[in-house]
Short mmCIF file of C-alpha atoms and ligand atoms in Angstrom, two decimals:
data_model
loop_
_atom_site.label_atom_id
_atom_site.label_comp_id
_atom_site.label_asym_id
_atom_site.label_seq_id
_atom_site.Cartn_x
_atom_site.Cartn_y
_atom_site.Cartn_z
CA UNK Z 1 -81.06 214.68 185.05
CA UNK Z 2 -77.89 215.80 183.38
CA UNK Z 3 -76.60 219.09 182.40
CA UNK Z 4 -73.72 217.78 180.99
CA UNK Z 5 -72.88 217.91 177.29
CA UNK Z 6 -72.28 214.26 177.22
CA UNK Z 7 -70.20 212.83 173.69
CA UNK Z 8 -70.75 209.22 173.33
CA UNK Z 9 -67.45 207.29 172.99
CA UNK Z 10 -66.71 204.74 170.17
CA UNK Z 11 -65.29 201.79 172.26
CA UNK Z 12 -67.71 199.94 174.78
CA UNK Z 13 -64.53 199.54 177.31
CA UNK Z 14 -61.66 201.16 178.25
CA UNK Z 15 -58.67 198.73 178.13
CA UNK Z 16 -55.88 200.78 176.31
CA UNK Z 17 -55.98 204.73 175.40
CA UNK Z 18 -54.99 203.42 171.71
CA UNK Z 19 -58.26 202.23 170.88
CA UNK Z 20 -59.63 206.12 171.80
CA UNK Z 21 -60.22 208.35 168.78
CA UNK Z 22 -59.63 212.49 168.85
CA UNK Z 23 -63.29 213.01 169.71
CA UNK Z 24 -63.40 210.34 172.92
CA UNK Z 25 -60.10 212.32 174.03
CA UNK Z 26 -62.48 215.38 173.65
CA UNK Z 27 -65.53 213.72 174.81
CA UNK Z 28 -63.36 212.32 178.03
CA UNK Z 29 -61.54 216.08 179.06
CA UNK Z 30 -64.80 217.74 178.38
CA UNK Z 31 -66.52 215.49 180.68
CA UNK Z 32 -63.89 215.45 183.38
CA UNK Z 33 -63.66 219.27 183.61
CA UNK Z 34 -67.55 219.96 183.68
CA UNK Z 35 -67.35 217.00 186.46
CA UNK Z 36 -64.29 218.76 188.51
CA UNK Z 37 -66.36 222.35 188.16
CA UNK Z 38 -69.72 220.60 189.58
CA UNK Z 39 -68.47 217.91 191.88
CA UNK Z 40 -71.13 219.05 194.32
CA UNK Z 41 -73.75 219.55 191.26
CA UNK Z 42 -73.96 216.15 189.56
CA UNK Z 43 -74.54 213.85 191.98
CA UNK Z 44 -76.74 211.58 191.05
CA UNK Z 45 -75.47 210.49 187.01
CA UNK Z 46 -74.90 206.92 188.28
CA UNK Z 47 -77.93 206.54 190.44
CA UNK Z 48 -78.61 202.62 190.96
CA UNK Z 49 -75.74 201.97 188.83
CA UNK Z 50 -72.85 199.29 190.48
CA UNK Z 51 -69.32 198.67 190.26
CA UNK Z 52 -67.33 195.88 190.79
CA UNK Z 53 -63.76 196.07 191.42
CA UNK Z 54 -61.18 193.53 191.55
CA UNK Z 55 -57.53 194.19 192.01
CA UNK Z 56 -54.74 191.43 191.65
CA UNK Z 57 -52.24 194.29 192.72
CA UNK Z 58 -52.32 196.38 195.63
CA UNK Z 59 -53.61 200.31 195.12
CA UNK Z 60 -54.22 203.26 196.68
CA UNK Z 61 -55.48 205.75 193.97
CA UNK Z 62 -57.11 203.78 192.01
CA UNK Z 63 -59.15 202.07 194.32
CA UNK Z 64 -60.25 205.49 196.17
CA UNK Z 65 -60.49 207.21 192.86
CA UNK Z 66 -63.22 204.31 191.59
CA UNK Z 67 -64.54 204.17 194.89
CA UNK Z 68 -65.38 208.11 195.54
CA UNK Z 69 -66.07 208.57 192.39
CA UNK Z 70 -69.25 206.32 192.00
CA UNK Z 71 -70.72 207.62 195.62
CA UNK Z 72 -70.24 211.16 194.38
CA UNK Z 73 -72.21 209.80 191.41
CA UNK Z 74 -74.54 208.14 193.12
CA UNK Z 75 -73.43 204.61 192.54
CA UNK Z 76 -72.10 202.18 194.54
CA UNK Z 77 -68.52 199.87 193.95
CA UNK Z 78 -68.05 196.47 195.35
CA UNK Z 79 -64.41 195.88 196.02
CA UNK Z 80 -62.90 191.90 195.54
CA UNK Z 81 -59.46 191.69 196.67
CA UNK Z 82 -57.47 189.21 194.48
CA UNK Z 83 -54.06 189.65 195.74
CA UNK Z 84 -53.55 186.24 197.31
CA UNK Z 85 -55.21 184.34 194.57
CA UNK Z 86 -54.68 185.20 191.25
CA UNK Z 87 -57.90 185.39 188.61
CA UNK Z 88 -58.73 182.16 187.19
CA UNK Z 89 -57.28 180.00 190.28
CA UNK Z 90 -60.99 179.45 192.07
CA UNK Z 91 -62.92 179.58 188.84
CA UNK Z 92 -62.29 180.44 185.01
CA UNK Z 93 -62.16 184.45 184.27
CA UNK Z 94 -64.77 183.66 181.63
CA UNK Z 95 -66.96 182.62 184.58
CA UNK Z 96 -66.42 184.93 186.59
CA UNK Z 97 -67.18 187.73 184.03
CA UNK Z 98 -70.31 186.18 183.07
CA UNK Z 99 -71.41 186.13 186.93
CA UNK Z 100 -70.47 189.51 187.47
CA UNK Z 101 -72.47 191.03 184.56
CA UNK Z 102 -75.62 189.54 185.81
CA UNK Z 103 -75.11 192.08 188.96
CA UNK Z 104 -73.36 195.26 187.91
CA UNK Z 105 -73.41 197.99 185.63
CA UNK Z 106 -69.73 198.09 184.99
CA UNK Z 107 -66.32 196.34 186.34
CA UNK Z 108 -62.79 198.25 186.79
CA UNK Z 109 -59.89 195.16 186.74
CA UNK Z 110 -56.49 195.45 187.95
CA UNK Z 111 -54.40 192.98 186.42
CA UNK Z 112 -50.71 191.11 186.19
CA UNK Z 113 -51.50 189.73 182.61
CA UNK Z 114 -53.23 192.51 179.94
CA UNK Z 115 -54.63 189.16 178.60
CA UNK Z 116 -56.85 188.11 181.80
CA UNK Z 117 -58.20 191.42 181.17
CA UNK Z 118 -59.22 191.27 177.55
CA UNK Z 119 -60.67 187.83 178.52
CA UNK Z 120 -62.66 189.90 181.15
CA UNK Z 121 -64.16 191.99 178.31
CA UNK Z 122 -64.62 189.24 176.11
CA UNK Z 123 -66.89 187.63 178.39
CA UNK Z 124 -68.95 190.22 180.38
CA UNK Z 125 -71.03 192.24 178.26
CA UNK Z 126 -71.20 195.10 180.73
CA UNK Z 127 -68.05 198.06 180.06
CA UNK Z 128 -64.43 196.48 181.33
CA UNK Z 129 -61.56 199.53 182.59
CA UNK Z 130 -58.17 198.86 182.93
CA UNK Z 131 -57.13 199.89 186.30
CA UNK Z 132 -53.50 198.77 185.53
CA UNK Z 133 -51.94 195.84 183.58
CA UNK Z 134 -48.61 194.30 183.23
CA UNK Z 135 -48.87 196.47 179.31
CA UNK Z 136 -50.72 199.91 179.95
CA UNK Z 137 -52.14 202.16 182.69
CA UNK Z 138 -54.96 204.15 180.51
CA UNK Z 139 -56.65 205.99 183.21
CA UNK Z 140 -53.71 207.19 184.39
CA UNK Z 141 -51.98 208.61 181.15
CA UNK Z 142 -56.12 210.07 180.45
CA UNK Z 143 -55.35 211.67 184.00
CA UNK Z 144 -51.84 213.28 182.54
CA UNK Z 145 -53.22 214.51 180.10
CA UNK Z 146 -55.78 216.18 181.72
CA UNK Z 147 -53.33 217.76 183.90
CA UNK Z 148 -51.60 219.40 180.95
CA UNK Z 149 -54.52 220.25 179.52
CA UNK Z 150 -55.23 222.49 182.59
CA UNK Z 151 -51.54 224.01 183.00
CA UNK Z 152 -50.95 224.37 179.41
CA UNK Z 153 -54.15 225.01 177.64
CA UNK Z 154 -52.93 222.62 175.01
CA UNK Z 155 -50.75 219.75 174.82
CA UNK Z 156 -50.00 219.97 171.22
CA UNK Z 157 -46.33 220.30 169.88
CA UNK Z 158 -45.10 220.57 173.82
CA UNK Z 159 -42.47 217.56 174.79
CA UNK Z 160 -42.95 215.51 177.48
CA UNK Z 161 -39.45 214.04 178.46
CA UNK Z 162 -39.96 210.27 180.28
CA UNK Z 163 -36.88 208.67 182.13
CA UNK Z 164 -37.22 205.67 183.32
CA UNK Z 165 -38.36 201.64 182.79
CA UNK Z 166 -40.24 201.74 179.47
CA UNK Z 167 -43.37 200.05 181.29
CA UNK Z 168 -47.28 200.14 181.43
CA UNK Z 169 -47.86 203.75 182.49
CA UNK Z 170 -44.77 204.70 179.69
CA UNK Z 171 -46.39 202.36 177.45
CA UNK Z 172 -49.78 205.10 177.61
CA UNK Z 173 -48.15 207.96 178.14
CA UNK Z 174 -46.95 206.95 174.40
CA UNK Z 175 -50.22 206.26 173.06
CA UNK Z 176 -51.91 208.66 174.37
CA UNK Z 177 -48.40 211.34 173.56
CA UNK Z 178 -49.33 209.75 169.79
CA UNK Z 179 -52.96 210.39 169.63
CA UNK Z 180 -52.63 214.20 171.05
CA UNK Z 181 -49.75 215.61 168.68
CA UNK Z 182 -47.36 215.78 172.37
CA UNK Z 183 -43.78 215.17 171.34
CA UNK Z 184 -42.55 212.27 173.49
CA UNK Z 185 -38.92 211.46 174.01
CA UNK Z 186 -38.68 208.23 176.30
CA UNK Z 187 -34.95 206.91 178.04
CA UNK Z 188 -34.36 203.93 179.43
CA UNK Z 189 -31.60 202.05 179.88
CA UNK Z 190 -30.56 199.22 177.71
CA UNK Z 191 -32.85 196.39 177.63
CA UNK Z 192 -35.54 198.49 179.72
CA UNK Z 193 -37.15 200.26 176.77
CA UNK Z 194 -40.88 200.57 175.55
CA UNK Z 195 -42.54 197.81 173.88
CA UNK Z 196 -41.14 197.92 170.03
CA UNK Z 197 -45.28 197.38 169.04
CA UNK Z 198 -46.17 200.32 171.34
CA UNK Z 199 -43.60 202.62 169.74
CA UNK Z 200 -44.37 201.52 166.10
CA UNK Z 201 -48.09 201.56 166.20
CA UNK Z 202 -47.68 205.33 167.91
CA UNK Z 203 -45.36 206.04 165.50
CA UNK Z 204 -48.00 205.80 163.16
CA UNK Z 205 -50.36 207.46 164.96
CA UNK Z 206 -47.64 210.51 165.23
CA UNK Z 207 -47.41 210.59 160.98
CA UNK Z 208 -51.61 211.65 161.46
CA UNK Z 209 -50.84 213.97 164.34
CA UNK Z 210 -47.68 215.62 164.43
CA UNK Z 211 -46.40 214.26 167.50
CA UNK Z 212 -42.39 212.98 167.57
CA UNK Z 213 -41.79 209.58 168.92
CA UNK Z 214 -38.40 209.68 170.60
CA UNK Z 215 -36.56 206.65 171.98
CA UNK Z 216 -33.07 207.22 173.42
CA UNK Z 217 -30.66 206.04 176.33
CA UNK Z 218 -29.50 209.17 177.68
CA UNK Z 219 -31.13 211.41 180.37
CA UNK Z 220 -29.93 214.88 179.74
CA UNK Z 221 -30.57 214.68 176.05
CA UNK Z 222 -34.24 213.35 177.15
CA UNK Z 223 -34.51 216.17 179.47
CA UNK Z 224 -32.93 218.90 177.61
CA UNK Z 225 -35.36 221.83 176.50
CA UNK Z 226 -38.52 219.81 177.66
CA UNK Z 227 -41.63 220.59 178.56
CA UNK Z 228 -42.19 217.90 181.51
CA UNK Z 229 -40.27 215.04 182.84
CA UNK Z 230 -42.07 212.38 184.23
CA UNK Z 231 -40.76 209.22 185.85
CA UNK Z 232 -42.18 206.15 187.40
CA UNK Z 233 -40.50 202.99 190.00
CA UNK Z 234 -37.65 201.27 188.15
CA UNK Z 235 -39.95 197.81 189.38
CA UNK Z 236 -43.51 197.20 189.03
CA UNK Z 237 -45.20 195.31 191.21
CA UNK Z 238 -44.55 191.89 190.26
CA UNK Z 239 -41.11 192.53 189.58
CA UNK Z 240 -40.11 192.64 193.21
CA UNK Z 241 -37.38 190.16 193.57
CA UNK Z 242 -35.75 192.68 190.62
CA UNK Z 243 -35.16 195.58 192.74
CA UNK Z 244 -31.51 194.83 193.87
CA UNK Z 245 -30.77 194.35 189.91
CA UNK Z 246 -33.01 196.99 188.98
CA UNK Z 247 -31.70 199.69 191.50
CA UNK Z 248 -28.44 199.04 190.13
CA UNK Z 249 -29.26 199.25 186.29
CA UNK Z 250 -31.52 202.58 186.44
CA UNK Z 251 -28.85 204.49 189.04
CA UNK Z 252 -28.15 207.45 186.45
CA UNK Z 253 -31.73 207.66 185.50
CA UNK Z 254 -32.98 209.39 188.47
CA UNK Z 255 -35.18 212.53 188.10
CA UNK Z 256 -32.72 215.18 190.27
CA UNK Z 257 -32.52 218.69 190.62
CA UNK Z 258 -29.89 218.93 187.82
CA UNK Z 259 -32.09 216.83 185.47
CA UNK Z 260 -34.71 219.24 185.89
CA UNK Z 261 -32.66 222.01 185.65
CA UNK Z 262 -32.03 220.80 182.06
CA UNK Z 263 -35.60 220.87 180.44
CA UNK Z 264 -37.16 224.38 180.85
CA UNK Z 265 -37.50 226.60 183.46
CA UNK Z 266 -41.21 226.39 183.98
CA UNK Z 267 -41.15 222.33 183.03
CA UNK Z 268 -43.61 220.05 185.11
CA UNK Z 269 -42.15 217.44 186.70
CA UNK Z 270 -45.05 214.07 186.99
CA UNK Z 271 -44.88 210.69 188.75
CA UNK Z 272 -48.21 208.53 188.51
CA UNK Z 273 -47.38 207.43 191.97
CA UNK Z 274 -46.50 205.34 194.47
CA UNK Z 275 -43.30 207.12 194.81
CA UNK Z 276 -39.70 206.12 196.02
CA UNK Z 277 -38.54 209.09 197.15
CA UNK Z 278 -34.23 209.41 196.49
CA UNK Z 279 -34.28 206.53 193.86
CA UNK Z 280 -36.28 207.32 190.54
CA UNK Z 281 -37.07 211.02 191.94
CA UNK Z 282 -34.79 212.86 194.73
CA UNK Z 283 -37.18 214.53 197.52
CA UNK Z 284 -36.56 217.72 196.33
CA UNK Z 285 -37.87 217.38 192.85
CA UNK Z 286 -40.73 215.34 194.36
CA UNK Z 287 -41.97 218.40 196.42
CA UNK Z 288 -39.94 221.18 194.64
CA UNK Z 289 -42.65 223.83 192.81
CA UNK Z 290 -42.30 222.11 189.48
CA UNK Z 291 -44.18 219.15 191.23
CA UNK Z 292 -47.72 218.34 189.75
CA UNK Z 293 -48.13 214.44 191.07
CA UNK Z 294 -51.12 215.62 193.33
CA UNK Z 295 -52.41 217.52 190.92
CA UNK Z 296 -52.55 214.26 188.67
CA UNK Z 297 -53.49 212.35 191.79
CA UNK Z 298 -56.61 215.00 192.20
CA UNK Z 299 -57.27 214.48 188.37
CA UNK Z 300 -57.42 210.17 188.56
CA UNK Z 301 -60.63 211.18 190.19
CA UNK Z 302 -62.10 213.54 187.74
CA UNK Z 303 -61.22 211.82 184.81
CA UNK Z 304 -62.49 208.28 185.89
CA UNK Z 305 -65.76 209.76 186.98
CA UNK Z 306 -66.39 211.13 183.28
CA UNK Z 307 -65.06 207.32 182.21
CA UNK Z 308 -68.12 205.85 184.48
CA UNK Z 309 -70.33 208.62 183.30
CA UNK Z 310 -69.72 208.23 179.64
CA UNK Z 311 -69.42 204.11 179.43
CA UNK Z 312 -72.05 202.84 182.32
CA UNK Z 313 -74.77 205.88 182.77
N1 CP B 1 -51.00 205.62 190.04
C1 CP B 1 -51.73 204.58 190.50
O1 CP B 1 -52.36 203.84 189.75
O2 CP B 1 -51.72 204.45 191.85
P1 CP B 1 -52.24 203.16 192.65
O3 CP B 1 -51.33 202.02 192.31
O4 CP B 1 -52.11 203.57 194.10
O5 CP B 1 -53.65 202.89 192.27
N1 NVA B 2 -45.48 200.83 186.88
C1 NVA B 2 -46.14 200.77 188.17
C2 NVA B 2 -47.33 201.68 188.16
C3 NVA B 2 -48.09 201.71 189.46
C4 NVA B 2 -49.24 202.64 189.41
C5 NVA B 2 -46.54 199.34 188.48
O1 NVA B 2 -47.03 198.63 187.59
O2 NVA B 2 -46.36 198.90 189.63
#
């Protein structure tokens, strides 16, 4: 059925790009770019195979990404949309998990609390994916990476400047910086830095690697001489009745012209999207030719399809 030089991964789901060792990050780009090259080709990987898919958060990526991606495979996805009831309020999450597994192959979960998801993959013994959590955004940094991958050939020893709130998708970006040698210099303002686990436990990781965990409060030193700047929205959904304070706190940390104009000339500038356009990235970086956030968009797809492939065929 398949021509594809499939590498078994180690973990059984997909909750946090931590838990991924060198050869699934091989196993996972390998898979994405034979799936990108043959999108019309391998069509049929996930025949019979379903996915469920509940979201406590709204989505537009993610939910297309999942959804596309099993009918190109052949599969189908069954959406549930949590977002006025939170998991757990009709019946327990264990419950639930151990209903769902009776009917599908595989469930993606978008979550408020990282918790509700590991008791999702606690309880159904089909693979869980993290399709966002209040603490990490996996398929998205696996997506950024991928991305590199393609512009630079390799991500090793390049820096990858991120300004802004040190939140879930930062929180990946510096796992998955850790794991691939990428030198990672992260600024936030006070009080809105990464997770002081996350940036140990990579720092670690870095000692193996090479990579350089940086954690500062200043943009332009972030920025300066970097390879890519990526940013992401000062709130999170959840944090919504923040935004007024928020706004006011991350003013100096947008992503402008003259920020970019710091880092080098042929620097990438990423987003993992949904943008606001003239707060954490001016409109002219957002669509100016250093711009790759549809490229990354484009690669969500990719990249989850060789996630399906490799955990539920
Ligand atoms: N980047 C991302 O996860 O987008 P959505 O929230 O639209 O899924
Ligand atoms: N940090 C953002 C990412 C959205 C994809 C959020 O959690 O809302």
């Amino acid at each position: 059925m398949s021509t594809l030089p499939l590498q078994p991964l180690s973990v059984d789901d997909l909750l946090c790009t931590s838990a991924l060792s060198a050869d699934d990050f091989d196993s996972v780009f390998a898979t994405a770019a034979a799936l990108k090259a043959g999108r019309e080709t391998h069509t049929d990987l996930l025949g019979n195979r379903r996915l469920a898919m509940i979201f406590e958060k709204d989505s537009l990526r993610t939910r297309f990404t999942f959804d596309i991606g099993m009918q190109d495979l052949g599969g189908t996805a069954v959406f549930m949309d949590h977002r006025d009831a939170r998991l757990g309020s009709r019946e327990s999450v264990k419950d639930m998990a151990r209903n769902l597994e009776r009917w599908v192959h595989g469930i993606v979960a978008r979550t408020y609390k990282h918790k509700v998801l590991e008791e999702i993959a606690a309880n159904a013994d089909v693979p869980v994916i993290n399709g966002l959590s209040d603490f990490v955004h996996p398929c998205q940094s696996l997506a950024d990476f991928l991305t590199l991958r393609e512009k630079w050939g390799s991500v090793q020893g390049r820096t990858l400047a991120y300004v802004g709130d040190g939140n879930n998708t930062c929180h990946s970006l510096i796992h998955t910086a850790a794991k691939l040698g990428t030198h990672i210099r992260v600024c936030s303002p006070e009080g809105y830095e990464p997770n002081s686990r996350v940036v140990n436990e990579a720092m670690r990781t870095a000692q193996e690697t090479g990579s350089e965990i940086t954690i500062l409060n200043d943009p332009a030193a972030a920025a300066d001489g970097a390879d890519a700047v990526y940013t992401d929205v000062w709130a999170s959904m959840g944090q919504e009745d923040e935004i007024e304070e928020r706004n006011g706190v991350f003013a100096d940390y947008q992503v402008d012209a003259a920020l970019m104009a710091r880092a080098k000339p042929d620097a990438l500038f990423m987003h993992c999207l949904p943008a606001h356009r003239g707060w954490e990235v001016s409109q002219e970086v957002m669509d100016g030719p250093q711009s790759v956030v549809y490229d990354i968009a484009e690669n969500r797809l990719h990249v989850q399809k060789a996630l399906l492939v490799l955990l539920i065929a």
